[in-house]
Coordinates of C-alpha atoms in Angstrom, one line a residue:
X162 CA 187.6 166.0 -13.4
X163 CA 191.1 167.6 -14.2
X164 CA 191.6 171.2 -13.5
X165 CA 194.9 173.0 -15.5
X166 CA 197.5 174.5 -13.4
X167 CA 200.8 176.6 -14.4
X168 CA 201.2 178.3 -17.8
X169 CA 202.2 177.1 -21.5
X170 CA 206.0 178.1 -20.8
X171 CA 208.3 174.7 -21.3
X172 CA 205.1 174.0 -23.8
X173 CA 203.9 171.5 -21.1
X174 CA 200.9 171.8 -18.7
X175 CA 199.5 169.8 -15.6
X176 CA 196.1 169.3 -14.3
X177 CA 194.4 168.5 -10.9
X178 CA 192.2 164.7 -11.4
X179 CA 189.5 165.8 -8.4
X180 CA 187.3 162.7 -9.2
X181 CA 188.8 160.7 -6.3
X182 CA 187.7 163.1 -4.0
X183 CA 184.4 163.6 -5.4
X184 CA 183.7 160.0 -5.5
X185 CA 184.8 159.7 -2.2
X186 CA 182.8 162.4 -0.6
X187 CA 179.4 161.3 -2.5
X188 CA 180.2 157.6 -1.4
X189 CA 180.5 159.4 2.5
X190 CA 177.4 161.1 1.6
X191 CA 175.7 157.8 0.8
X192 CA 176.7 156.1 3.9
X193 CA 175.8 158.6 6.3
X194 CA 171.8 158.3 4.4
X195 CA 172.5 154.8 4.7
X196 CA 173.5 154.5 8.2
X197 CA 170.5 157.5 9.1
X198 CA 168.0 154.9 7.6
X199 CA 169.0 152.2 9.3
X200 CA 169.1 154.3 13.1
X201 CA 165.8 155.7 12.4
X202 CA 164.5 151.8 11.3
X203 CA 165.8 150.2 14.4
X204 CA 164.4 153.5 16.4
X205 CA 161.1 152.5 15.6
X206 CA 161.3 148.6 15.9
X207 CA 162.5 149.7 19.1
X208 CA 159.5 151.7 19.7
X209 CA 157.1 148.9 18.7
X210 CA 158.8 146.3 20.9
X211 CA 158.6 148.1 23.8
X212 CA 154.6 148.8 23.2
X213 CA 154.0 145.4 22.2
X214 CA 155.9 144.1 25.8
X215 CA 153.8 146.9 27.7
X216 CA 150.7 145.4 26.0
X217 CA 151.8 141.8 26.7
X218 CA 152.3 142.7 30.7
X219 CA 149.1 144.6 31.2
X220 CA 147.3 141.3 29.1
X221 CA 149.4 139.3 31.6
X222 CA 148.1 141.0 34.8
X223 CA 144.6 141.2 33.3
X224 CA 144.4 137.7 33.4
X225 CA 146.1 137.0 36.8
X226 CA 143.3 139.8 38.2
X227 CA 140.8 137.9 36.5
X228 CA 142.0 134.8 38.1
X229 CA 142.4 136.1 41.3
X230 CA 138.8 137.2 41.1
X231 CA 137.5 134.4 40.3
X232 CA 139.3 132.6 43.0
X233 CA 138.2 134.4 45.3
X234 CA 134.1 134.2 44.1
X235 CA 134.2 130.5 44.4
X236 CA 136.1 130.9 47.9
X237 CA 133.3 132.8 48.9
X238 CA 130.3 130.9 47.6
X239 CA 132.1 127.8 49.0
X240 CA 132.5 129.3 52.2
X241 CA 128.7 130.3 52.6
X242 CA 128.0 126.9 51.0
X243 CA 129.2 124.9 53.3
X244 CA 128.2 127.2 56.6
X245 CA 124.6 126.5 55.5
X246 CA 125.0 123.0 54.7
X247 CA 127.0 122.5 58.7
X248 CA 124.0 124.6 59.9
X249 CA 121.5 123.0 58.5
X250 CA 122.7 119.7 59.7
X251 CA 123.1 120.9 63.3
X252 CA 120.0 122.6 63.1
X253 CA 118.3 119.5 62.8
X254 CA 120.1 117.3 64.3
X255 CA 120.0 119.4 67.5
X256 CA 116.5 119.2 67.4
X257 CA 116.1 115.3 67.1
X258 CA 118.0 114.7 70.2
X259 CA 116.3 117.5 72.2
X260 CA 112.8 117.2 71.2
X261 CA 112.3 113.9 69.3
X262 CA 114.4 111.7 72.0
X263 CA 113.7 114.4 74.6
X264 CA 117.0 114.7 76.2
X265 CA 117.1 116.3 79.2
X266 CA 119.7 118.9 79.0
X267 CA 120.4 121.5 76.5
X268 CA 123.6 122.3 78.5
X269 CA 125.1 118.8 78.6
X270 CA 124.9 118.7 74.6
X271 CA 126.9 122.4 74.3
X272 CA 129.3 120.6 77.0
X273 CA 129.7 117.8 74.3
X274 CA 130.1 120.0 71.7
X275 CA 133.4 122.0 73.4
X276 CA 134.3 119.0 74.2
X277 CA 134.4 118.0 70.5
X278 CA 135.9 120.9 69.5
X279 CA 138.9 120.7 72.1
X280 CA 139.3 117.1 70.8
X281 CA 140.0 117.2 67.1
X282 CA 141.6 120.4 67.5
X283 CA 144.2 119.3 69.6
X284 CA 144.4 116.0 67.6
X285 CA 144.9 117.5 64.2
X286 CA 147.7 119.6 65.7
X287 CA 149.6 116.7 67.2
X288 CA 149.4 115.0 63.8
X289 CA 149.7 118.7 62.3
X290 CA 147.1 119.0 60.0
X291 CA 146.3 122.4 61.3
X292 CA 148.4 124.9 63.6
X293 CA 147.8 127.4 65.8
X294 CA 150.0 129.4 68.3
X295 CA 150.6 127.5 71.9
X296 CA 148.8 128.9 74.5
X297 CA 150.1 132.1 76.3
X298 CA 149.6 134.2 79.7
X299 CA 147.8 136.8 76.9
X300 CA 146.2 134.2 74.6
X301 CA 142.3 135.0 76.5
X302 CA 143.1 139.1 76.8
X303 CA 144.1 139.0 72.9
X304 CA 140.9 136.7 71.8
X305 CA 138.4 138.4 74.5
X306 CA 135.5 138.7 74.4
X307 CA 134.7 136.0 72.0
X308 CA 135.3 132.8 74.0
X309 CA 132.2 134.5 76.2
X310 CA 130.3 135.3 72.9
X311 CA 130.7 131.7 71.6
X312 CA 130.0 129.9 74.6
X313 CA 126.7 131.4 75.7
X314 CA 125.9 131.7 71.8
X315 CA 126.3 127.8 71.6
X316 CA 123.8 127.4 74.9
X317 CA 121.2 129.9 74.5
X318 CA 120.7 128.7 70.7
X319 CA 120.3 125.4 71.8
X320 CA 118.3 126.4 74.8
X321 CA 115.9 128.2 71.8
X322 CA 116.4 125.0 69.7
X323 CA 114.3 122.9 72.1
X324 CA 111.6 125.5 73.4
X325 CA 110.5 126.3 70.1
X326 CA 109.1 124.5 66.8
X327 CA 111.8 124.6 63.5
X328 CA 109.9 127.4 61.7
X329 CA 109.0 130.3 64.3
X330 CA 113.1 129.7 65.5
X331 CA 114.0 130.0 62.0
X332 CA 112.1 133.4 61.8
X333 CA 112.9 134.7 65.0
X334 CA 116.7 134.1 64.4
X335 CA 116.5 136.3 61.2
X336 CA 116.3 139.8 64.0
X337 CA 120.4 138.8 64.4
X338 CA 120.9 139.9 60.7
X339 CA 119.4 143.6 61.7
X340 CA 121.8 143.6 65.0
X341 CA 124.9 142.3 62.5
X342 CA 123.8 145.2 60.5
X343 CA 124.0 147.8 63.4
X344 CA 127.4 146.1 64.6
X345 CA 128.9 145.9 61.0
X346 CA 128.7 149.9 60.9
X347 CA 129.5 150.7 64.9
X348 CA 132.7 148.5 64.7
X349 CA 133.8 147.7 61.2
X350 CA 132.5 151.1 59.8
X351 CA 130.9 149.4 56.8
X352 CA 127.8 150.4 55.5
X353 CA 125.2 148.1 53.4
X354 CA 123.9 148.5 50.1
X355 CA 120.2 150.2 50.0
X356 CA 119.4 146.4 48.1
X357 CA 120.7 144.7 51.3
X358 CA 119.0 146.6 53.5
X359 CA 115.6 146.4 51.6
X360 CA 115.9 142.7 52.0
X361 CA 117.2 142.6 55.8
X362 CA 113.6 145.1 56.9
X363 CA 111.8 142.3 55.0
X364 CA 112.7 139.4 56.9
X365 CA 112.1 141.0 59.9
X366 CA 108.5 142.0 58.4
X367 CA 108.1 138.4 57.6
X368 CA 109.5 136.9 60.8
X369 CA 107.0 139.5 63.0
X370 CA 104.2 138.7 60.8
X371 CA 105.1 135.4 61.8
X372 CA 105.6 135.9 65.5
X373 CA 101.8 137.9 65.5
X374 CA 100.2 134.3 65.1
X375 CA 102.5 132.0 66.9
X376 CA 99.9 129.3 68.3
X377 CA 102.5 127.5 70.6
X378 CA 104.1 131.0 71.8
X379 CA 107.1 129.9 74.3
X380 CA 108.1 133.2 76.2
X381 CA 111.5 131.2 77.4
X382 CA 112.3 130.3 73.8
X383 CA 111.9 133.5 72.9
X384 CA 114.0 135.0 74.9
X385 CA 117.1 132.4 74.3
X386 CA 116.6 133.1 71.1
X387 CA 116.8 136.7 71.2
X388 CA 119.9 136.3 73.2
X389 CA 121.6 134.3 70.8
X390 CA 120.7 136.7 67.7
X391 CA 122.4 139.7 69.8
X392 CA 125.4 136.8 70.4
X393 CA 125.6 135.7 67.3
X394 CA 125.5 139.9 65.8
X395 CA 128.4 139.8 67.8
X396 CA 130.3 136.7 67.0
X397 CA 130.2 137.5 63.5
X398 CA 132.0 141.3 64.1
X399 CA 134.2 140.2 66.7
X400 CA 135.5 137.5 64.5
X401 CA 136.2 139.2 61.6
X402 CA 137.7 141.8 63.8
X403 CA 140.1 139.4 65.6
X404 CA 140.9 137.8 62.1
X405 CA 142.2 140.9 60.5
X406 CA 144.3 141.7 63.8
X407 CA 145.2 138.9 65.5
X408 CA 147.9 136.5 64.7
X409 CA 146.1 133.3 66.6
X410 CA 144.4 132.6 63.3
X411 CA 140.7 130.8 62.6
X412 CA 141.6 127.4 64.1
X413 CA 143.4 129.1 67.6
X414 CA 140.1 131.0 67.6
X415 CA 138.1 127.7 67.5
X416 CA 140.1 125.7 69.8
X417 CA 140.5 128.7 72.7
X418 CA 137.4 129.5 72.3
X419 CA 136.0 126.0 73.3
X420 CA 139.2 125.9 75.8
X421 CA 138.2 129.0 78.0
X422 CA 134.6 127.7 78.4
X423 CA 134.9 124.1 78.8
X424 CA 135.1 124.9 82.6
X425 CA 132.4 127.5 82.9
X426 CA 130.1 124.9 81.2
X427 CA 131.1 122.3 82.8
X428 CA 130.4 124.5 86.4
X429 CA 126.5 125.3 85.2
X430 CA 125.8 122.1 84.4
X431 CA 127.5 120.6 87.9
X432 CA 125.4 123.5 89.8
X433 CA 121.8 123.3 87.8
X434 CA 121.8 120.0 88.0
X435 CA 121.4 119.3 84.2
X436 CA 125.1 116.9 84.4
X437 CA 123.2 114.5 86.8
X438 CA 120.3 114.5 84.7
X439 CA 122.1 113.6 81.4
X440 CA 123.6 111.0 82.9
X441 CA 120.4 109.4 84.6
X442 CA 119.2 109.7 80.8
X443 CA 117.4 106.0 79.9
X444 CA 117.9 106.1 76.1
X445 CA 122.3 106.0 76.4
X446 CA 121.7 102.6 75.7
X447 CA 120.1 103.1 72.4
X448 CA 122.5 103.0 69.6
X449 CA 120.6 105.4 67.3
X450 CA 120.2 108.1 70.4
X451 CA 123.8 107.8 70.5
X452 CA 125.0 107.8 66.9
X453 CA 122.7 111.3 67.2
X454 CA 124.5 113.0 70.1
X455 CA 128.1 112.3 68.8
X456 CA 127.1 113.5 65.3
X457 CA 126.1 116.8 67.6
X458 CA 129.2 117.2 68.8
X459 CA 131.3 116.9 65.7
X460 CA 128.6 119.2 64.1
X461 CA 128.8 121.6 66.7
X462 CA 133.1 121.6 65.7
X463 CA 131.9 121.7 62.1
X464 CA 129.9 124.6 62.7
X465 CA 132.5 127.0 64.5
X466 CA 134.7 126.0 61.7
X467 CA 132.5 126.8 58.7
X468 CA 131.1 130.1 60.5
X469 CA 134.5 131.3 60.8
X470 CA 135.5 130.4 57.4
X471 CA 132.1 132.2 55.7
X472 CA 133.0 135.3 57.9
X473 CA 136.7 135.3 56.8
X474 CA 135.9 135.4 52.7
X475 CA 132.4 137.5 53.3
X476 CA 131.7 139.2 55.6
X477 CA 129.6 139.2 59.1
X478 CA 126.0 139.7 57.5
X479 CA 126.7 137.8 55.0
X480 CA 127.4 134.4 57.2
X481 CA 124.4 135.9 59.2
X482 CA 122.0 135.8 56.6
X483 CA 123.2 132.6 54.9
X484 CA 122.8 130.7 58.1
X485 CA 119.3 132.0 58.3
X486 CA 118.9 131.3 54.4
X487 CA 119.4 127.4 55.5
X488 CA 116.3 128.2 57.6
X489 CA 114.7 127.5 53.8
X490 CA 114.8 123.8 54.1
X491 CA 114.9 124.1 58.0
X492 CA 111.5 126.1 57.8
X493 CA 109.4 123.5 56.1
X494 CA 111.1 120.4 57.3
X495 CA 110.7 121.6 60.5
X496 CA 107.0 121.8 60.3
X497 CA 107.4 117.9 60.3
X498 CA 110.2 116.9 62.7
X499 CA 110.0 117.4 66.4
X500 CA 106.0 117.6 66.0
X501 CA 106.0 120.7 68.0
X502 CA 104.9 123.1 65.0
X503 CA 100.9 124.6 65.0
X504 CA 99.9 125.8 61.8
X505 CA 98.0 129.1 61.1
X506 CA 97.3 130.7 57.5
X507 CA 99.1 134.5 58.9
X508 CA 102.1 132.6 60.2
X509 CA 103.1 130.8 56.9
X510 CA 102.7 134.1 55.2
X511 CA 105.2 135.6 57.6
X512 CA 107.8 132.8 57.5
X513 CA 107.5 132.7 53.4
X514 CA 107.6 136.5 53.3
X515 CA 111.0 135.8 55.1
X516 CA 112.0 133.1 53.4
X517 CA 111.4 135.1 49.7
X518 CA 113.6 137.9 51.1
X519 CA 116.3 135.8 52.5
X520 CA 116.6 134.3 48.8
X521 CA 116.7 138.1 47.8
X522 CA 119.5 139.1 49.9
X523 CA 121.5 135.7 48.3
X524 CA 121.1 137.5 44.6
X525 CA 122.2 140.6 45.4
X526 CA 125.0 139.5 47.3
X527 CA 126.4 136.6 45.4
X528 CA 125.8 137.9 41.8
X529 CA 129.0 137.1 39.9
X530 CA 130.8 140.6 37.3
X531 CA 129.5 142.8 40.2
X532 CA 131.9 145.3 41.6
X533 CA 134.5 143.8 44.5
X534 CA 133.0 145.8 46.8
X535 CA 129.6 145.7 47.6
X536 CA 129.9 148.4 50.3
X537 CA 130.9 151.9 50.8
X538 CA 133.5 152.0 53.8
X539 CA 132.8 154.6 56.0
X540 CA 135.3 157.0 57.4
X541 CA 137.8 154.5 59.6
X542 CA 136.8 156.7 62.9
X543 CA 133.7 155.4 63.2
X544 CA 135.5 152.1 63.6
X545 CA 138.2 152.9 65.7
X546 CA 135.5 154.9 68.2
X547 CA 134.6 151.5 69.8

């Protein structure tokens, strides 16, 4: 494009070429449209990167919650597993060399079992296949009440062990899951489920059904055992409340426990008179007696171990009520061992009545895809009151 400039004097005339410019300034034009495109293109594969890593990290901690969950399930079904299993075993056990051999002394086997305990303990620290802190001037105020809670737990259940036949103990020991109840809201403020409750007031239905037509009553065995459900309420609470605050950890619990009363047991058997009696005992020579007693004592270290372990991944009622869901098998095997057990048509309805809610109280609580937690935390006053 040429535009004329000047007039026709001289007879010549020149012209303005403006298609450089032109061409220029549509080739600018271009560029920019060009360049726009190509912001606004990488604007939005900018966008849709940064979604699709959003969605990639949310997927990511999806699955490690998923994980984690499911981790935790089998911890806690492995837990409660293995408490039953350990009291089962004792259960029985206990009862063999009590009633069966008829050892003298209830005392001198809980004496065994500290003893036990202190043993391997200490052992597996020296060789350090577990640790706990060493022994300090505050170790018993930090730990207290407990080691008094466990021992006289361990005495007065064994104490109830040998006055009483397999199945009415099994039945009677189901009144600690009420108290465990009671505690669990006093102390931890936790309240359970209306489904837990319905099947806690129908093992104690069961078990007083039970208790109605108890043929070979035993007033002493029913009161050790009566002890050791309000002991073993408060085991469970005081355990899970020493685990959450103190630093001593589930193996210092178990080894200062059965530290601080290896002395006041060994004092009540010295002053009762049960020590001399154990040892005057004919069978020690008996290999099978013996084999029986040690496997006691290891199971009594098995026991504190796996009670503490259920309590740490569950709760208090739930180790509670799985130790009296081993009563199952303890129930109706125990109508044969020990030989002690009278049978009447309204105390097997009352011990299966139990027996039915205890296996109740395992489906509501164990029942995988439920929500993580299974109570409703009351305000944390009503904890801190006590």
């Amino acid at each position: 494009m040429s535009i004329p400039r000047g007039g026709n004097s001289g007879g010549g005339s020149t012209s303005l070429d403006l298609t450089p410019l032109l061409d220029a300034s549509n080739n600018s034009d271009d560029s920019d449209q060009e360049t726009g495109g190509k912001s606004n293109g990488g604007a939005q594969l900018n966008n849709s990167s940064s979604v699709s890593s959003k969605e990639l990290r949310s997927s990511h901690r999806d699955r490690e919650r998923e994980e984690a969950d499911a981790a935790m399930f089998v911890k806690k079904v492995g837990s409660a597993l293995f408490y039953g299993i350990a009291s089962f075993m004792i259960t029985v056990v206990n009862k063999t060399v009590l009633t069966s051999y008829r050892f003298p002394s209830f005392l001198f086997l809980s004496l065994g079992q500290l003893t036990a305990s202190i043993i391997v303990l200490g052992a597996g620290k020296r060789l350090r296949l577990v640790t706990y802190p060493p022994l300090q001037r505050n170790t018993f105020a930090k730990i207290f009440p407990l080691p008094l809670i466990f021992g006289f737990n361990m005495i007065f259940g064994l104490g109830g062990t040998k006055a009483l036949s397999l199945p009415m103990f099994a039945a009677l020991r189901r009144f600690s899951i009420l108290m465990t109840m009671l505690l669990e809201l006093k102390i931890l403020g936790v309240r359970p489920t209306t489904a837990v409750q319905i099947s806690v007031y129908a093992m104690i239905g069961g078990a007083l059904i039970a208790a109605s037509d108890d043929l070979s009553f035993n007033m002493q065995g029913y009161t050790y055992v009566m002890i050791t459900n309000a002991l073993t309420a408060s085991n469970g609470v005081f355990v899970k409340k020493k685990l959450d605050t103190s630093e001593i950890g589930k193996y210092g619990l178990m080894f200062y426990n059965s530290l601080f009363m290896f002395v006041p047991a060994l004092l009540l058997n010295y002053v009762t008179g049960d020590l001399q009696k154990a040892i005057d005992f004919a069978s020690w020579n008996d290999p099978a007696f013996v084999v029986q007693f040690l496997l006691s004592c290891v199971m009594g270290f098995i026991l504190s171990y796996s009670t503490i372990l259920c309590t740490q991944f569950n709760s208090a009622l739930t180790t509670t009520i799985v130790g009296c869901l081993k009563n199952i098998c303890v129930t109706y095997l125990g109508m044969f061992i020990g030989g002690d057990y009278v049978f009447s048509w309204l105390n097997c309805i009352g011990i299966n009545i139990s027996v039915m809610a205890s296996l109740l109280y395992t489906y509501v609580t164990f029942r995988r895809k439920q929500a993580p937690d299974k109570q409703a935390h009351l305000p944390s006053s009503r904890g801190e009151s006590v």
